XYZ file of C-alpha atoms in Angstrom:
563
model
C -31.454 118.653 145.028
C -28.744 120.260 147.524
C -26.596 117.058 147.098
C -26.699 117.526 143.187
C -25.809 121.076 143.406
C -22.768 120.301 145.901
C -21.746 117.340 143.449
C -21.522 120.089 140.843
C -19.950 122.500 142.803
C -17.245 120.050 144.001
C -16.638 118.732 140.143
C -15.346 122.221 139.134
C -12.889 122.916 142.348
C -9.315 121.931 142.089
C -8.327 118.485 143.224
C -5.617 117.980 145.644
C -3.396 115.763 143.450
C -2.947 118.438 141.029
C -2.308 121.003 143.777
C 0.308 118.695 145.034
C 2.034 118.219 141.636
C 3.349 121.960 141.997
C 5.980 120.632 144.299
C 7.560 117.862 141.916
C 9.365 119.904 139.751
C 9.336 123.166 141.036
C 12.655 124.353 138.961
C 11.364 123.793 135.576
C 8.200 125.468 136.147
C 9.612 128.563 138.172
C 12.048 128.999 134.973
C 8.880 128.591 132.725
C 7.018 131.219 134.746
C 9.960 133.671 134.417
C 9.975 133.386 130.977
C 5.995 133.472 130.464
C 6.524 136.772 132.756
C 9.175 138.446 130.477
C 6.390 137.882 127.684
C 3.502 139.124 129.377
C 4.594 142.326 130.895
C 4.713 144.203 127.737
C 1.442 142.537 126.607
C -0.371 143.425 129.932
C 0.761 147.070 129.852
C -0.177 147.551 126.118
C -3.637 145.842 126.393
C -4.427 147.632 129.466
C -3.875 150.990 127.614
C -5.388 149.440 124.488
C -8.633 149.063 126.337
C -8.576 152.795 127.489
C -8.469 151.511 131.225
C -4.654 152.100 131.576
C -1.441 150.205 132.134
C -2.213 149.608 135.762
C -5.440 147.861 135.087
C -3.500 145.543 132.289
C -0.974 144.571 135.462
C -3.812 144.074 137.972
C -5.454 141.533 135.483
C -2.299 139.949 134.756
C -1.583 139.190 138.544
C -5.082 138.538 139.997
C -6.545 136.635 137.188
C -3.208 134.935 136.656
C -3.202 133.671 140.341
C -7.002 132.380 140.495
C -7.175 130.847 136.871
C -3.953 129.152 137.520
C -5.235 127.711 140.884
C -9.201 127.191 140.027
C -9.050 126.629 136.060
C -8.935 123.438 134.338
C -5.968 123.460 132.551
C -2.618 123.204 134.854
C -0.810 124.819 131.812
C -3.093 127.605 131.036
C -1.732 131.437 131.600
C -4.419 133.982 131.884
C -4.306 137.708 131.666
C -5.478 140.556 129.610
C -5.807 139.792 125.844
C -6.385 141.678 122.485
C -9.840 139.916 121.739
C -10.844 140.941 125.089
C -9.640 144.634 124.751
C -11.459 144.665 121.284
C -14.794 143.960 123.176
C -14.107 146.502 125.832
C -12.978 149.862 123.972
C -16.837 150.171 123.048
C -18.041 149.766 126.635
C -15.713 151.944 127.781
C -16.508 154.550 125.232
C -20.374 154.106 126.200
C -20.319 153.254 129.981
C -16.511 154.567 131.125
C -14.127 152.700 133.936
C -17.111 151.783 136.102
C -19.228 150.172 133.262
C -16.294 148.196 132.387
C -15.644 146.814 136.006
C -19.440 145.933 136.458
C -19.198 144.217 133.313
C -16.326 142.195 134.547
C -18.187 140.915 137.758
C -21.292 140.303 135.700
C -19.253 138.178 133.222
C -17.566 136.391 136.033
C -21.041 135.149 137.439
C -22.488 134.143 133.789
C -19.071 132.162 133.781
C -19.320 130.397 137.081
C -23.197 129.601 136.091
C -22.147 128.226 132.675
C -19.432 125.954 134.708
C -21.933 124.528 136.855
C -24.473 124.003 134.009
C -21.787 121.986 132.353
C -21.688 124.060 129.210
C -17.938 123.613 128.588
C -18.341 120.913 126.404
C -20.041 122.550 123.952
C -17.909 125.309 123.152
C -15.645 122.383 121.281
C -18.402 122.384 118.779
C -17.387 125.736 117.324
C -16.335 125.034 113.754
C -12.642 125.696 112.757
C -13.332 128.236 110.194
C -15.118 130.267 112.669
C -12.355 130.419 114.911
C -9.686 131.067 112.190
C -11.988 133.861 110.973
C -12.341 135.066 114.087
C -8.705 135.194 114.774
C -7.928 137.084 111.935
C -10.548 139.602 112.222
C -9.157 140.302 115.893
C -5.588 140.469 114.700
C -6.844 143.020 112.011
C -8.562 145.092 114.879
C -5.835 145.050 117.572
C -3.387 146.299 114.614
C -5.763 149.183 113.980
C -6.190 149.927 117.664
C -2.257 150.856 117.579
C -2.441 153.386 114.903
C -2.791 156.319 117.101
C -0.110 155.263 119.408
C 2.268 154.065 116.652
C 1.873 157.459 114.874
C 2.216 159.658 118.404
C -1.384 160.940 117.917
C -3.988 161.441 120.583
C -6.591 158.799 120.010
C -9.546 160.097 118.268
C -13.146 159.841 119.908
C -15.273 156.850 118.642
C -15.535 153.017 119.073
C -14.987 152.076 115.458
C -11.262 150.791 114.675
C -11.359 151.848 111.162
C -12.888 155.306 111.536
C -10.654 155.773 114.443
C -7.618 154.695 112.540
C -8.457 156.637 109.863
C -8.578 160.032 111.669
C -5.128 159.090 113.570
C -3.794 158.953 110.088
C -5.000 162.428 108.897
C -3.948 163.994 112.012
C -0.598 162.425 111.852
C -0.134 163.909 108.167
C -1.383 167.328 109.147
C 1.705 167.535 111.374
C 4.239 164.524 110.981
C 6.461 163.818 113.806
C 8.384 160.817 113.132
C 9.918 159.565 116.432
C 6.726 157.526 117.436
C 6.515 155.793 114.127
C 9.877 154.955 113.996
C 9.956 153.323 117.415
C 6.729 151.389 116.732
C 8.018 150.010 113.412
C 11.597 149.215 114.712
C 9.969 147.389 117.530
C 7.789 145.372 115.512
C 10.456 144.615 113.064
C 12.658 143.337 115.880
C 10.193 140.937 117.348
C 8.958 139.582 113.904
C 12.749 138.992 112.850
C 13.820 137.771 116.038
C 11.148 135.239 116.397
C 12.280 133.700 113.029
C 15.990 133.814 114.175
C 15.748 132.687 118.033
C 12.084 131.714 118.996
C 13.183 131.071 122.575
C 14.693 134.867 123.034
C 12.094 137.224 124.508
C 12.516 140.116 121.879
C 9.825 142.122 122.849
C 11.081 142.700 126.327
C 14.354 143.400 124.568
C 13.182 146.107 122.176
C 10.840 147.651 124.546
C 13.819 148.080 126.920
C 15.963 149.286 124.274
C 13.461 151.803 123.266
C 12.814 153.049 126.467
C 16.614 153.627 127.305
C 16.786 155.435 123.795
C 14.098 157.848 124.754
C 15.655 158.436 127.999
C 18.730 159.441 126.631
C 17.294 161.455 123.291
C 14.306 162.477 125.276
C 12.240 163.009 121.838
C 8.652 164.482 122.130
C 6.964 160.997 122.473
C 4.342 160.055 125.240
C 5.215 157.589 128.106
C 2.972 155.244 130.092
C 3.232 157.575 133.178
C 3.029 157.218 137.081
C 1.903 153.632 138.074
C 0.875 152.859 141.481
C 3.807 151.060 143.367
C 1.451 147.817 144.363
C -2.185 146.682 143.552
C -5.072 148.774 144.732
C -6.660 147.940 147.783
C -10.041 145.736 146.844
C -12.959 147.746 146.317
C -16.679 147.711 145.241
C -17.122 151.696 144.711
C -17.744 151.332 141.230
C -21.075 149.360 141.478
C -24.146 151.051 140.369
C -27.069 148.597 140.555
C -29.371 150.985 138.350
C -26.660 150.279 135.387
C -27.199 146.841 135.496
C -29.790 146.197 132.908
C -27.845 148.372 130.378
C -24.885 146.420 130.854
C -26.312 142.962 130.891
C -25.521 142.547 127.188
C -22.146 143.764 127.037
C -21.249 140.952 129.980
C -23.079 138.326 127.893
C -20.766 139.188 125.342
C -17.774 139.486 127.454
C -18.667 136.009 128.958
C -18.900 134.593 125.717
C -15.769 135.977 124.398
C -13.954 134.863 127.602
C -15.147 130.796 127.231
C -14.485 130.687 123.746
C -10.992 132.267 123.624
C -10.057 130.234 127.335
C -11.266 126.833 125.819
C -9.652 127.432 122.750
C -6.237 128.379 124.502
C -6.713 125.439 126.525
C -6.936 123.024 123.671
C -3.908 124.555 122.254
C -1.992 123.654 125.525
C -3.588 119.871 125.380
C -2.297 119.704 121.532
C 1.191 120.778 122.435
C 1.808 118.837 125.450
C 1.900 114.820 126.081
C -1.056 113.440 128.115
C -2.438 116.710 129.119
C -6.150 117.171 129.065
C -8.040 120.162 130.188
C -11.403 119.860 132.034
C -13.749 122.566 130.093
C -16.324 123.157 133.268
C -13.430 123.545 135.472
C -11.830 126.071 132.980
C -14.818 128.160 132.937
C -15.348 128.175 136.900
C -11.607 129.192 137.361
C -12.099 131.930 134.539
C -15.533 133.235 136.089
C -14.149 133.339 139.698
C -10.987 135.242 138.286
C -13.341 138.181 136.557
C -15.405 138.198 139.398
C -12.482 139.205 141.429
C -10.203 141.012 139.038
C -12.678 144.224 138.687
C -12.466 144.657 142.700
C -8.684 145.430 142.035
C -9.343 147.983 138.999
C -8.309 145.204 136.588
C -9.992 144.533 133.207
C -11.970 140.941 132.157
C -9.538 138.263 131.423
C -9.238 135.063 129.506
C -6.877 132.225 128.602
C -4.083 134.032 126.643
C -2.826 131.614 123.644
C 0.459 133.191 123.277
C 1.583 133.137 126.731
C 0.008 129.792 127.248
C 1.837 128.646 124.240
C 5.532 130.088 125.777
C 4.424 128.161 129.190
C 4.314 125.031 127.317
C 7.408 125.452 125.058
C 9.402 126.452 128.529
C 8.610 122.884 129.935
C 5.698 123.894 132.210
C 4.649 120.783 134.079
C 2.022 122.256 136.371
C 0.209 125.264 137.650
C 3.144 126.556 139.920
C 4.335 128.366 136.430
C 1.451 130.172 135.648
C 1.554 131.192 139.385
C 5.213 131.945 139.536
C 4.248 134.304 136.156
C 1.758 136.245 138.180
C 4.089 136.644 141.385
C 7.097 137.895 139.122
C 4.565 140.446 137.677
C 3.712 141.339 141.103
C 7.656 141.854 142.069
C 7.767 144.069 139.127
C 4.640 146.241 140.150
C 6.193 146.551 143.622
C 9.971 147.491 142.637
C 9.855 148.679 139.063
C 6.996 150.622 138.837
C 9.137 154.047 138.291
C 10.927 152.082 135.448
C 7.741 150.766 133.820
C 6.085 154.402 133.786
C 8.993 155.698 131.507
C 8.273 153.016 128.657
C 7.236 155.004 125.507
C 3.551 153.999 124.384
C 5.039 153.591 120.710
C 6.824 150.826 121.848
C 4.122 148.883 123.448
C 2.053 149.935 119.909
C 5.168 148.153 118.250
C 4.691 145.014 120.546
C 1.074 144.624 119.638
C 1.350 145.371 116.128
C 4.148 142.444 116.151
C 1.648 140.221 118.017
C -1.405 140.745 115.703
C 0.613 139.849 112.729
C 1.878 136.650 114.501
C -1.544 135.673 115.471
C -2.516 134.732 111.789
C -1.418 131.555 110.775
C -0.689 131.811 107.223
C -0.516 128.291 106.260
C -3.625 127.223 108.014
C -5.388 129.838 106.845
C -4.357 128.770 103.049
C -5.422 125.293 103.866
C -9.013 125.931 104.934
C -9.599 128.304 102.100
C -8.765 125.597 99.711
C -10.212 122.977 101.460
C -13.946 123.660 100.605
C -16.093 126.255 99.144
C -18.165 126.267 102.671
C -15.083 126.706 104.715
C -13.482 129.518 102.696
C -17.205 131.424 102.641
C -17.635 131.080 106.718
C -13.852 131.947 107.058
C -14.014 135.231 105.269
C -17.367 136.265 106.663
C -16.540 135.688 110.074
C -13.331 137.577 109.699
C -15.243 140.587 108.142
C -17.763 140.591 110.620
C -15.566 140.785 113.317
C -14.039 143.492 111.889
C -17.105 145.604 110.825
C -19.403 144.406 113.619
C -18.412 143.165 117.167
C -16.718 139.939 118.019
C -19.771 137.888 119.507
C -21.905 138.909 116.634
C -19.140 137.700 114.357
C -19.144 134.534 116.033
C -22.813 133.957 116.147
C -22.998 135.074 112.189
C -20.088 132.330 111.679
C -22.004 129.742 113.332
C -25.408 130.467 111.392
C -23.544 129.917 108.283
C -21.385 127.177 109.065
C -24.783 125.424 110.518
C -26.582 126.374 107.351
C -23.709 125.080 105.080
C -23.721 121.948 107.348
C -27.417 121.254 107.233
C -27.345 121.616 103.211
C -24.478 118.984 103.078
C -26.411 116.819 105.140
C -29.731 117.416 103.567
C -28.035 116.329 100.293
C -27.395 112.867 101.943
C -30.814 112.099 102.201
C -31.928 109.612 99.100
C -35.583 108.313 97.862
C -34.532 105.152 95.835
C -37.077 102.862 93.769
C -36.033 99.272 94.769
C -37.018 96.210 93.048
C -39.573 94.386 94.950
C -39.455 90.676 93.501
C -36.106 89.282 95.049
C -37.978 89.956 98.340
C -41.072 87.793 97.487
C -41.211 84.504 99.374
C -41.798 81.597 97.308
C -41.534 81.091 93.603
C -43.933 83.484 91.326
C -44.700 83.299 87.469
C -43.271 85.517 85.270
C -46.644 86.952 84.882
C -47.084 87.704 88.347
C -43.767 89.380 88.417
C -44.803 91.536 85.531
C -48.193 92.584 87.135
C -46.214 93.082 90.249
C -43.835 95.461 88.672
C -46.682 97.149 86.878
C -49.018 97.983 90.339
C -46.346 98.025 92.973
C -43.494 100.453 93.676
C -41.286 100.085 96.670
C -39.176 103.258 97.718
C -36.179 103.142 100.245
C -35.198 106.312 102.238
C -31.670 106.833 102.997
C -30.323 109.406 105.641
C -31.883 112.016 107.766
C -35.568 113.010 107.302
C -35.333 116.505 108.989
C -36.472 120.130 108.142
C -33.559 120.714 105.749
C -34.361 117.752 103.411
C -38.042 117.288 103.995
C -39.431 119.451 101.203
C -37.191 117.873 98.682
C -37.990 114.605 99.915
C -41.946 115.704 99.621
C -41.310 116.757 95.927
C -39.466 113.699 94.774
C -42.104 111.449 96.441
C -44.927 113.087 94.705
C -44.025 112.609 91.442
C -44.556 108.889 91.704
C -46.297 107.462 88.796
C -49.543 106.136 88.414
C -49.311 102.877 90.672
C -51.679 100.973 92.674
C -49.276 100.539 95.757
C -46.598 102.150 97.196
C -44.173 100.851 99.711
C -42.011 103.111 101.740
C -38.984 101.480 103.437
C -37.723 103.461 106.390
C -34.986 101.284 107.934
C -32.426 103.304 106.600
C -33.708 106.567 107.993
C -31.350 107.606 110.402
C -33.188 110.461 112.303
C -36.659 112.053 111.713
C -37.808 115.265 113.257
C -41.238 116.929 113.470
C -41.011 118.844 110.210
C -39.762 115.458 108.441
C -42.715 113.542 110.028
C -45.067 116.111 109.140
C -43.803 116.127 105.373
C -43.869 112.521 105.403
C -47.460 112.593 106.391
C -48.276 115.008 103.742
C -46.554 113.151 101.195
C -48.703 109.944 102.124
C -51.782 112.001 102.004
C -51.107 112.949 98.770
C -50.697 109.809 97.212
C -53.831 108.471 98.860
C -55.694 111.267 97.607
C -54.704 109.952 94.167
C -55.968 106.480 95.017
C -52.632 105.025 95.719
C -52.419 102.706 98.884
C -49.741 103.358 101.230
C -47.769 100.725 103.073
C -44.655 101.621 105.588
C -42.159 99.022 106.655
C -39.175 98.909 108.879
C -39.589 102.232 111.021
C -36.743 102.241 113.514
C -37.138 101.674 117.255
C -37.504 105.523 118.422
C -39.120 107.130 115.468
C -42.265 105.691 116.388
C -42.752 108.650 118.441
C -42.523 111.666 116.490
C -44.846 109.769 113.716
C -47.407 108.541 116.387
C -47.314 112.004 118.156
C -47.973 114.053 114.913
C -50.668 111.532 114.021
C -48.483 110.649 110.458
C -49.349 106.939 110.679
C -52.200 106.609 112.769
C -54.601 105.786 110.165
C -51.995 103.537 108.483
C -51.606 101.789 111.723
C -55.341 101.278 112.124
C -55.624 100.141 108.651
C -53.009 97.251 109.256
C -50.510 99.031 106.690
C -47.448 99.271 109.054
C -45.240 96.356 108.749
C -41.828 95.384 111.023
C -40.127 94.153 107.333
C -40.720 94.737 104.164
C -41.547 91.224 102.783
C -44.358 91.554 105.117
C -45.491 94.769 103.304
C -45.162 93.166 99.983
C -47.147 90.021 100.740
C -50.026 92.601 102.307
C -49.605 94.418 98.807
C -50.152 91.153 96.857
C -53.091 89.962 98.893
C -54.714 93.617 98.009
C -54.120 93.319 94.236
C -55.640 89.445 94.175
C -58.807 91.195 96.163
C -58.736 93.539 93.285
C -58.825 90.985 90.551
C -55.216 92.384 89.492
C -53.260 89.420 90.399
C -54.914 85.618 89.767
C -56.390 84.357 92.824
C -54.649 81.043 92.360
C -51.418 82.589 92.993
C -50.844 81.783 96.539
C -47.470 81.609 98.707
C -46.263 78.326 99.574
C-alpha cells in the first residue's frame, strides 16, 4: 500500500531532466517570459478586481501560482494565474462568504485537485466533448463582458451575484447621471486591443493602451476611479482566514472551483500541445501542479488559479522552450509589485475594464463556432445549451448539463446502430437437402442476427422488434456480432426469450462472445436454455439442433439426414 502510494506521488513530481532543460536556451525563455508578463499584468489586475478580492490579490495569484504551477505542473509551456472563467465562479462565493470564504475555497480546491492527480483522473478530462468546451467558452466570454459593465460605465458595482441583473442596474445608474470619461476610456482601450491585434499580433497593445490611458488621466485628472494603493511586495503567508466551522458550507463551492480549475488547466495544456512540436503534457502532473498552486496561493491572499489559455498561447508563440519562461513571467511580475506599485495604483479601472472587454471578445473563435453549429444538429444543441446555461446558471452546472445532453445524444446515436436482421438459414445447412426440406425449414425456422451494442439505450427497441416475430416453430438468435451487453440489455433479452417461449416458440442462441456469458448467466437469462442444450458456439450447430427438433415433431421427414 505504502509503495503504491509513493509510486503515485513520484509519478506527479517534477523530473530532473525537465528541470535541467531550463538552462539549455535561457535567452529565448527569458524573452518569452518578458512578453507574457507584459500581457499578464493588466489581466492579473483586472481579474483580481473583478473577483472582488482586489488588484493585489490578482498580482499575488499570478506570481505564486505562476511559480508553483510552472515547477510542478505537467506542461513545460503552461502559464498559470487568475483567469476570467475562475472570476465568474468566485463572484458569487465572494458575495456569499466574503474574502475569507474565497481563500478557504482555494485551499479546499487545491486539496481536491491533488487528490484527483494522485487518483490519476487527469486522463478522463479529455473526454469532455468539443461542443461543451466551445459553449462553455462562449458563456464565459459573455459573463466576463457583463462583469465589466459597471467599471466601464464608471459607476459603483451594484449588489448581487447575477451578472445580467448587475449589468442592467449599472446601465440604469449610468443613465440616471451619465459621465462619459469612463466609457470613452474603456471603449478606446478595447478598440486599440482588437484592432491592434489584427494589425500587429506580436505587439502588446493591452499594456500600451493601459499605459496611455493612465498617462491621460494623470494629465487631465477626470473623475474616474483608479486601482488605488497596492502593497509594495507580497504579503507574509498567513492562515488567519481559516475557519473550521465554515468548511461544510464551502465544500460545494470548492468542488466547483476544483472542477473548473481542472477543466480549464487541462484544456489550456492541450492547446499548448497543439501549438508546439513534440510536446505532450502529463494530465495528472498538471492537476498536481495546479492543486499545489491553489493550496499555497490563499496563504498570500491570492484567488484560485488555473492554466491561462491566452497567456499560454502567447508563451508558445514567443518561442518558449521550457518552464523557465513561465518562471520568468512570475519573476518579472514580482519586480513590478516591488518597484512599480505606485504607478500601478494610478491605472483607471475603466482601462482594465476595456482590456477584459476585448479579452472576452477574443475568447470566441467565430470560425470554430460556425463550423460546430453546422456539423450536426446535436453538436449545435449542446453548444447553445451549454452557453446559455453558463450565462444563466453557473459554470460547473453548465458543464454538467452539457455533458448530460451530449451523453444522451451519443447514446441515442449508438442505440440506433443496434440492428435485428432476419437472415436466411439454408446456406448454412450442412450437406445437400431437397427443395421440399428447404421450404419446410423456411416455414418453421427463423434466424435473427443481432448487430451492435445491446445496452440500456437500445434494449427496449430491440425487445419490441423481436416480440413481433411471426408465428414460427423455432427462433435462432445469432449473437456473434453483439459488441457489448450490459445488465439492462441482458434482462431485456431474457424478457424477449420468455415472451417467445410463452407463444410456443423454441429459442436457440448461438455465437455468444467471450465476456458476454457473465452478465447473461449472472442474471439467469440463458441458464434454462443452457440446461436444455439450446446454447451453441456456432450457428450451424444451432440450425442442426433445430432440424432435429422439427424431425421429432414430424415437420421434417425422418429420412432427411445429414451426410
